[in-house]
Coordinates of C-alpha atoms and ligand atoms in Angstrom, one line a residue:
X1 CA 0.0 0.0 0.0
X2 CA 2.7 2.5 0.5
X3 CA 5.4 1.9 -1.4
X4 CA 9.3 2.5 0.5
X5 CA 11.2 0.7 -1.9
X6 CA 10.9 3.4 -4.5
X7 CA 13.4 5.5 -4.9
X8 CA 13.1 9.2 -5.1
X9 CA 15.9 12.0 -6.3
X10 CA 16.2 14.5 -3.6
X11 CA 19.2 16.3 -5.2
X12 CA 17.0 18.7 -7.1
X13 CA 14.7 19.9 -3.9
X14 CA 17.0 22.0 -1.8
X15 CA 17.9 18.9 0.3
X16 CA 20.7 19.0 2.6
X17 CA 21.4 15.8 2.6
X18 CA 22.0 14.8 -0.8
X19 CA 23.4 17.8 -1.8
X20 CA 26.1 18.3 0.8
X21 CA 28.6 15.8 -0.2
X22 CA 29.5 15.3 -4.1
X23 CA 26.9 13.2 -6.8
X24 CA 28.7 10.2 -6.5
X25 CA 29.0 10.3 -2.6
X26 CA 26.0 8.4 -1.0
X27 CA 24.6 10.4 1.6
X28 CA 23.4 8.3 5.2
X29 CA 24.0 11.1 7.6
X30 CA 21.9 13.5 8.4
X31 CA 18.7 12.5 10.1
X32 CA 15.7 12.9 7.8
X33 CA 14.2 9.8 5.2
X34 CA 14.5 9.6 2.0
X35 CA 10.7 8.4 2.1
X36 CA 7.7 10.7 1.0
X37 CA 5.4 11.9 4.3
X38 CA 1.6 10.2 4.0
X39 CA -0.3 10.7 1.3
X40 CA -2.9 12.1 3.8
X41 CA 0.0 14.9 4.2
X42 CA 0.6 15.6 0.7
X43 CA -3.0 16.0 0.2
X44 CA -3.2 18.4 3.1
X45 CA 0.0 20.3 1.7
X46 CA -1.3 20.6 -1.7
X47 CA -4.6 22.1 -0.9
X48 CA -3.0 24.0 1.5
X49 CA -1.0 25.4 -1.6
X50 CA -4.1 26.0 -3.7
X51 CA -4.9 28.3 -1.3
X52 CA -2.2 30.6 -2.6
X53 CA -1.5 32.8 0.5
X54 CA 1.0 32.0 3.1
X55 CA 0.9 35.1 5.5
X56 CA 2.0 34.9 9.1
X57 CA 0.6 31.4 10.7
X58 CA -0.7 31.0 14.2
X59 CA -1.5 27.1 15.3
X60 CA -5.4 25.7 14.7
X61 CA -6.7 24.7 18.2
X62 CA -7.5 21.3 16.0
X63 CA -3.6 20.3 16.1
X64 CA -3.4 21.0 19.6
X65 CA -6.6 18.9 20.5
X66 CA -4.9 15.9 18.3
X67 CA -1.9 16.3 20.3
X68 CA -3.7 15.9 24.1
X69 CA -5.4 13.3 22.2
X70 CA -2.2 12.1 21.0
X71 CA -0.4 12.0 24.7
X72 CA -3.1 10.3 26.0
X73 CA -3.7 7.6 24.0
X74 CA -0.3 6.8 23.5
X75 CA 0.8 7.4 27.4
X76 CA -1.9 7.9 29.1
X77 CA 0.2 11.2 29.7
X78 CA -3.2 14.3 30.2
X79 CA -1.6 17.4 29.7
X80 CA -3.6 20.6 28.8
X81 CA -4.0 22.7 25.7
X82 CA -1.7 25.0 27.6
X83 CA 1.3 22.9 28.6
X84 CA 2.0 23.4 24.6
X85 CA 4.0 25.6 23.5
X86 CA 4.7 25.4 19.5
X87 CA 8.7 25.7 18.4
X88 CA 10.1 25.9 15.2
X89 CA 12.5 22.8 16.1
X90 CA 13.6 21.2 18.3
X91 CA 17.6 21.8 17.7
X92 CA 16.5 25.6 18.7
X93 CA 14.4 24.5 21.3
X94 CA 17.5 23.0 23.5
X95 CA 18.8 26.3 23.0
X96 CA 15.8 27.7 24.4
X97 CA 15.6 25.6 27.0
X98 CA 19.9 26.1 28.2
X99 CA 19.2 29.9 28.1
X100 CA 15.9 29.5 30.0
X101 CA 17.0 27.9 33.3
X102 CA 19.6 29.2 35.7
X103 CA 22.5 31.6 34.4
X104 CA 25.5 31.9 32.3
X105 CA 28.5 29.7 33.8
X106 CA 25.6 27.2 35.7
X107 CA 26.0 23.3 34.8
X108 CA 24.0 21.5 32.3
X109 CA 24.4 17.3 32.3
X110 CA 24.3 15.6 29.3
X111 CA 25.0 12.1 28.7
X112 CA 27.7 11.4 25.3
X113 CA 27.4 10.1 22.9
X114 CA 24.8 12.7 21.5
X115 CA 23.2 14.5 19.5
X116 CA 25.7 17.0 18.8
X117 CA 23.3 20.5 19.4
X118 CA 23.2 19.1 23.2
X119 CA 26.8 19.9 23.2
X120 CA 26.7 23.5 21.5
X121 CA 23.8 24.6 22.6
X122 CA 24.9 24.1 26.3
X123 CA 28.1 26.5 24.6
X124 CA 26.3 28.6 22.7
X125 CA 24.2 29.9 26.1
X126 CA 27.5 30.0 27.5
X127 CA 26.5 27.1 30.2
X128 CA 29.0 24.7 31.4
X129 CA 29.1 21.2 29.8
X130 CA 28.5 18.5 32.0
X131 CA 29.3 14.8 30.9
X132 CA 28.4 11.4 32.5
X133 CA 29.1 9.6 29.6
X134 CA 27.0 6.3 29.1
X135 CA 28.5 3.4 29.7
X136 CA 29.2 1.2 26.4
X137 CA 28.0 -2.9 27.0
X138 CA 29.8 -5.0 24.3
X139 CA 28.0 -8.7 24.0
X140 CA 29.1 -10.8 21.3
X141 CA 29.8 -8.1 18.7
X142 CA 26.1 -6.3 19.5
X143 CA 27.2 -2.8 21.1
X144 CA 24.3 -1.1 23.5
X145 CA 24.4 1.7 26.1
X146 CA 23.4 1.7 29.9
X147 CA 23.4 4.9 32.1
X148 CA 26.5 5.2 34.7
X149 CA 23.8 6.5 38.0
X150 CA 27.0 6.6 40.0
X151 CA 28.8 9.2 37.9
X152 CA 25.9 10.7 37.2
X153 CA 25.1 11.7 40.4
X154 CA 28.6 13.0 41.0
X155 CA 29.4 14.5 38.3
X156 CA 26.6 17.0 39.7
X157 CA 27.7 20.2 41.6
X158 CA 25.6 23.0 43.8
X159 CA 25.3 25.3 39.9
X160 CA 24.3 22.2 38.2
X161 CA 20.5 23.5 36.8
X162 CA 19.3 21.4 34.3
X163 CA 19.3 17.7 32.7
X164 CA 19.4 17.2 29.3
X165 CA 17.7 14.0 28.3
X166 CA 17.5 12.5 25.0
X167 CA 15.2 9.6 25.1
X168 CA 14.6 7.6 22.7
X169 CA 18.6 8.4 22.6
X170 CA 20.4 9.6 19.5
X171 CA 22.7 8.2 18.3
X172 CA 23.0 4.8 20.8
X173 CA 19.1 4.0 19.6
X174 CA 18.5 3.1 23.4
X175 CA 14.5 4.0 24.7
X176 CA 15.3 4.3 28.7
X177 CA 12.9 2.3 30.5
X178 CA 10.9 3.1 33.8
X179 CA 13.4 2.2 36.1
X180 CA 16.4 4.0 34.7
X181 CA 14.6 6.9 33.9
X182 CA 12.8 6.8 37.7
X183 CA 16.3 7.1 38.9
X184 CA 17.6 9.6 36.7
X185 CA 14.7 12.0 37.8
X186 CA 15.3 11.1 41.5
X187 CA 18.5 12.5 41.2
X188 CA 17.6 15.1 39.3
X189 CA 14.7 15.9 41.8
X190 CA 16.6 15.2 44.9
X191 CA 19.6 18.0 43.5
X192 CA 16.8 20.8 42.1
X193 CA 17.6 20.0 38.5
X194 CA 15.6 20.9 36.3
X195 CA 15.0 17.9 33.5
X196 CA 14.5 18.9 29.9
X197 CA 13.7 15.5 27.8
X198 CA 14.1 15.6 23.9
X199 CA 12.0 12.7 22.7
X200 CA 11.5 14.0 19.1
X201 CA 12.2 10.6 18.1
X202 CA 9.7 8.3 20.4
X203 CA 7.4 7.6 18.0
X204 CA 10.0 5.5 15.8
X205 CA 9.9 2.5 18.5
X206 CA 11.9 -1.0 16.5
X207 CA 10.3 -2.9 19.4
X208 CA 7.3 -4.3 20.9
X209 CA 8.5 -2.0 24.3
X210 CA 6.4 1.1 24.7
X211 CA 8.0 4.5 24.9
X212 CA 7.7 6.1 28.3
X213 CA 7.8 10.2 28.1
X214 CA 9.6 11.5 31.2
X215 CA 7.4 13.6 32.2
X216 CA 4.3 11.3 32.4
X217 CA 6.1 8.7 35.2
X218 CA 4.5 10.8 38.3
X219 CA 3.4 14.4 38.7
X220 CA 6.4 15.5 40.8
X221 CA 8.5 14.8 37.5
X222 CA 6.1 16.6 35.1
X223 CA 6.9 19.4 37.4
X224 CA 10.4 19.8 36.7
X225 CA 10.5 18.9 33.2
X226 CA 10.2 20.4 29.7
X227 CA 9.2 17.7 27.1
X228 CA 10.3 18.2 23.4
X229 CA 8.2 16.2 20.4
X230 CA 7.6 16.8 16.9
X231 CA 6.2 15.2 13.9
X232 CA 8.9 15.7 12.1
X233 CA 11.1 12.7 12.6
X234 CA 8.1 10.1 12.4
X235 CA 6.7 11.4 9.4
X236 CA 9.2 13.2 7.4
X237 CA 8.6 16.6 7.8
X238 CA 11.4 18.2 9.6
X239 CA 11.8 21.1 6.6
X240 CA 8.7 22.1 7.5
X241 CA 10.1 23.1 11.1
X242 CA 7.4 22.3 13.6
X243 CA 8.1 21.0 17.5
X244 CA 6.1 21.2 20.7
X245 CA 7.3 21.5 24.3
X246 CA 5.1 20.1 27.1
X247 CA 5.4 22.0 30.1
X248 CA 2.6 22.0 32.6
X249 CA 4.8 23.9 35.5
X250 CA 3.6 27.3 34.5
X251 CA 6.9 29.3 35.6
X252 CA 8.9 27.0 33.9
X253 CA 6.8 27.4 30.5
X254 CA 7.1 30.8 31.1
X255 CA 10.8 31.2 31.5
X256 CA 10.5 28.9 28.3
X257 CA 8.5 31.4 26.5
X258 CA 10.5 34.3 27.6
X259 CA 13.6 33.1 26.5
X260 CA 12.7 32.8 22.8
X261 CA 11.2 35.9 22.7
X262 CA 13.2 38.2 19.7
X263 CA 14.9 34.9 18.7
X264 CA 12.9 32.2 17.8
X265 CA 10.5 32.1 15.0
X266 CA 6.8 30.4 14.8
X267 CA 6.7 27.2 12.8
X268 CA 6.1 27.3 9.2
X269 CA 2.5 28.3 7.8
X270 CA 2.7 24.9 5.5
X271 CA 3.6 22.9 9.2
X272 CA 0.4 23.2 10.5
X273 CA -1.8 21.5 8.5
X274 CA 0.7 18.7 7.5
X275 CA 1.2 18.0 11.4
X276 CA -2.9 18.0 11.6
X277 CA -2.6 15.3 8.5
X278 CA 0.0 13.4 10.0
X279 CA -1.9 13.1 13.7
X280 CA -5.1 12.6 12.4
X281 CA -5.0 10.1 10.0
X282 CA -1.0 8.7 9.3
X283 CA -1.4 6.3 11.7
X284 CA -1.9 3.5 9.1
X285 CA 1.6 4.7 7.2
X286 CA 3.3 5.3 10.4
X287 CA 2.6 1.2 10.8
X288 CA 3.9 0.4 7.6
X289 CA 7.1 2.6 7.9
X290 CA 7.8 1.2 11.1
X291 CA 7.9 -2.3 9.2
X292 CA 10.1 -1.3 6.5
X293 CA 12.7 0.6 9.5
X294 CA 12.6 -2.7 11.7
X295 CA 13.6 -4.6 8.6
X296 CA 16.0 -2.7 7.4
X297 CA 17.5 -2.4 11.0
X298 CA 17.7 -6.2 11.5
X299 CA 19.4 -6.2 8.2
X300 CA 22.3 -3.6 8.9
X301 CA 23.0 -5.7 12.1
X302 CA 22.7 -9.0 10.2
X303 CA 25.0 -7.7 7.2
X304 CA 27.6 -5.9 10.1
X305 CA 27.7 -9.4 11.8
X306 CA 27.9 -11.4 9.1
X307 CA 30.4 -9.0 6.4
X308 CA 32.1 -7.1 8.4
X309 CA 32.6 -8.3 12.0
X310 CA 35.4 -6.5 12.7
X311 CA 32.5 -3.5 12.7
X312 CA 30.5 -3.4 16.3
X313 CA 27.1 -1.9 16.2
X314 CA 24.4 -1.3 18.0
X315 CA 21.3 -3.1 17.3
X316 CA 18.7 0.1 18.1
X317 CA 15.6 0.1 19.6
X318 CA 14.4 3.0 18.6
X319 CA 15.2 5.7 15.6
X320 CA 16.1 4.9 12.3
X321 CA 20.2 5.1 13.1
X322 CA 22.7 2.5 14.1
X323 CA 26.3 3.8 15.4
X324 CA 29.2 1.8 14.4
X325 CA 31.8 0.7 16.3
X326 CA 35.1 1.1 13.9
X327 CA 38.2 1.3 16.6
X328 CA 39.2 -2.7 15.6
X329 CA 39.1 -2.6 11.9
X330 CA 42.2 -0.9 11.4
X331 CA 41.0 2.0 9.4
X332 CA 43.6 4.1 8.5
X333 CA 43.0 7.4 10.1
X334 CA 39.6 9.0 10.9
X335 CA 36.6 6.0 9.6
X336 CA 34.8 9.1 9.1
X337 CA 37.1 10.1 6.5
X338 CA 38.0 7.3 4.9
X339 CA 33.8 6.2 4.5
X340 CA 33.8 9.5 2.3
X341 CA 37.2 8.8 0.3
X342 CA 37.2 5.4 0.1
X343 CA 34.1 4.2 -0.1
X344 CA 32.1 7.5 -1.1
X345 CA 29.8 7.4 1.5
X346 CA 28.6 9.8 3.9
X347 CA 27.6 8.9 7.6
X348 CA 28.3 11.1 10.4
X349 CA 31.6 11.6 12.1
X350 CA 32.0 10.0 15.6
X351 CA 33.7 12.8 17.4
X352 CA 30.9 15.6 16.8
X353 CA 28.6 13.5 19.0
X354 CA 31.0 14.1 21.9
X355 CA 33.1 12.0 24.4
X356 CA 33.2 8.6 23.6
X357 CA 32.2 9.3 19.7
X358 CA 35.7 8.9 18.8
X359 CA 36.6 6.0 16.5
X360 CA 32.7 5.6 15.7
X361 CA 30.3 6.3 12.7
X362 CA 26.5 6.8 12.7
X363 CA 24.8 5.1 10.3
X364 CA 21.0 6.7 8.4
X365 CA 18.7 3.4 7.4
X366 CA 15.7 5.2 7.2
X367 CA 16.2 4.8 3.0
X368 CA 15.2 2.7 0.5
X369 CA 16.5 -0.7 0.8
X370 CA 18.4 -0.9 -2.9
X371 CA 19.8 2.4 -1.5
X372 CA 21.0 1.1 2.0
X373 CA 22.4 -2.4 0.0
X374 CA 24.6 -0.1 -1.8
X375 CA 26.2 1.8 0.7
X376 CA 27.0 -1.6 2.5
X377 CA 28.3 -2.2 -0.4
X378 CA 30.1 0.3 -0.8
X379 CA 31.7 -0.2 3.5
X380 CA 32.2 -3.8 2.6
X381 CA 34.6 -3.1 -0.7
X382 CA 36.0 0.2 1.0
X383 CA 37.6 -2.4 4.0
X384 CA 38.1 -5.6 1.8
X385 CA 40.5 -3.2 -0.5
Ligands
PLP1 C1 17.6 13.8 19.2 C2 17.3 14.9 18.2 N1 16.8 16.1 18.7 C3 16.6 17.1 17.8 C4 16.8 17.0 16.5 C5 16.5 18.2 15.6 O1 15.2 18.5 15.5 P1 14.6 19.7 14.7 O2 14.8 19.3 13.2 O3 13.2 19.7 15.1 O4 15.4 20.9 15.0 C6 17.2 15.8 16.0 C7 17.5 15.6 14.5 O5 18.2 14.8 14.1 C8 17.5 14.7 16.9 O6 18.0 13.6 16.5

């Protein structure tokens, strides 16, 4: 019924992705699909379009009832039409969040390897980095990530202000269950750290587990936290630039608020009725996707085991990214590097996801299958030669 096999060219729509690197570079990297969003969104979109006016937006109530609705049904998490506050991202949005809470020079935690804007945006607002890095499990040659709660409590001091959580986690593809994220708001809670939880990519779960948002595990925690969430990573949209924040502490939504004032533009006008598509009725598509992702997952890990075991990788449970263990393959110099110049592929480097990224690669599977077959390909002649 919806057709992720076929192959689209991207290079001729003002797309990052494809056009970053050279035409004969195969581009894995950066993470958006090479998939088209629901048909029920193109629809939207294109009679959206016929319209012919795109003056300043300002969100329908509609896509703010579908997202309580959403929460609810998917958590059993009942916020209010006023814990939302729209974003235009959510990279900006943990910009937002570092300059909302405490003051220049205060500590922010995050936990490494990540996604790299955790890093700058805790520079960029001029905060001090923080890093309990997570603690890498190797079994057999399947790599996956578990939180170090001793280090993490240390590593806090008396101007440590805010937690930065990314759960599901990017790049490591871990979703954090109840217990491990319990104890990372206890601490949290128990020091007066404020938890700000990036979950833009929970709706892209590779397993039968549900996803667990922060902020729903008890009302104390929902207290302290800001949630981040979008559309854009489950159904393709992230050009469009639309997030949400869930805040229900009303001083902390307001020190939100007031912190992207003069900054931080609205979403896009087109955003608002493709996110009211997307949440009404792409839950059929959604499905399907999450098929074609899970295969395609299990056969990166399958082909890594099988082709290249001197590759570890992580086997994710979540996203549509697997991160590549490349230290014992003897790749000469940076495996970044030598994926683009040997193999002329594109994945992202390691090191700009932070300590512990170095010697790694992050892998994009959220393609066509023909596509992904010939960037493994591609790895596996790159390291035979
Ligand atoms: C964990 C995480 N947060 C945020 C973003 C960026 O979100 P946005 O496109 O809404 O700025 C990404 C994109 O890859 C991501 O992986």
């Amino acid at each position: 019924m919806f057709d992720f096999d076929q192959i689209h060219d991207r290079r001729a729509s003002d797309c990052y992705k494809w056009n970053r690197y050279p035409d004969d570079v195969l581009p894995l990297w950066v993470a958006d699909m090479d998939f088209m969003s629901p048909p029920e969104v193109l629809k939207a979109l294109e009679s959206r379009v016929e319209h012919g006016i795109f003056g300043y937006g300002d969100p329908d109530p509609e896509l703010t009832e579908l997202i309580v609705q959403r929460l609810d049904q998917r958590y059993g998490w009942r916020v209010k039409p006023e814990h939302i506050v729209y974003q235009p991202g959510v990279g900006s949005a943990l910009n937002t969040a570092c300059k909302a809470i405490g003051e220049p020079g205060d500590g922010v935690v995050v936990q490494t390897p990540v996604y790299p804007p955790f890093l700058s945006a805790v520079a960029y607002q001029n905060r001090r980095l923080m890093v309990n890095p997570l603690k890498a499990v190797v079994n057999e040659r399947e790599l996956r990530y578990e939180i170090d709660f001793d280090h993490f409590t240390q590593v806090m001091d008396d101007r440590t202000r805010l937690f930065m959580l990314c759960n599901p986690q990017n790049p490591t593809g871990r979703v954090f269950n109840e217990d491990e994220l319990i104890r990372m708001a206890d601490v949290c809670m128990a020091k007066g750290v404020v938890m700000c939880s990036d979950e833009i990519h929970c709706e892209l779960l590779l397993e039968q587990r549900p996803h667990r948002p922060l902020a729903a595990l008890s009302p104390e925690i929902a207290d302290r936290t800001i949630t981040f969430m979008a559309p854009s990573k489950t159904f393709n949209l992230a050009g469009l630039r639309l997030s949400f924040a869930v805040v229900q502490n009303a001083d902390l939504r307001k020190r939100l608020v007031q912190a992207a004032r003069g900054l931080v533009a609205s979403p896009d006008i087109l955003a608002y009725p493709a996110a009211r598509a997307a949440y009404g009725s792409g839950e059929p598509w959604l499905k399907a996707l999450l098929e074609y992702l899970r295969a395609n997952r299990n056969h990166v890990t399958e082909f890594l085991r099988t082709a290249l075991p001197q590759l570890r990788s992580t086997v994710p449970e979540a996203t549509f990214l697997t991160w590549i263990d490349c230290r014992e393959a003897d790749i000469p110099g940076d495996p970044y590097r030598f994926f683009v110049d040997q193999a002329r592929l594109a994945l992202n480097d390691g090191q700009t996801f932070g300590p512990g990224g170095e010697g790694f690669v992050r892998l994009n599977f959220g393609c066509p299958r023909q596509t992904l077959d010939q960037a493994l390909t591609r790895m596996y002649s790159a390291l035979r030669r």
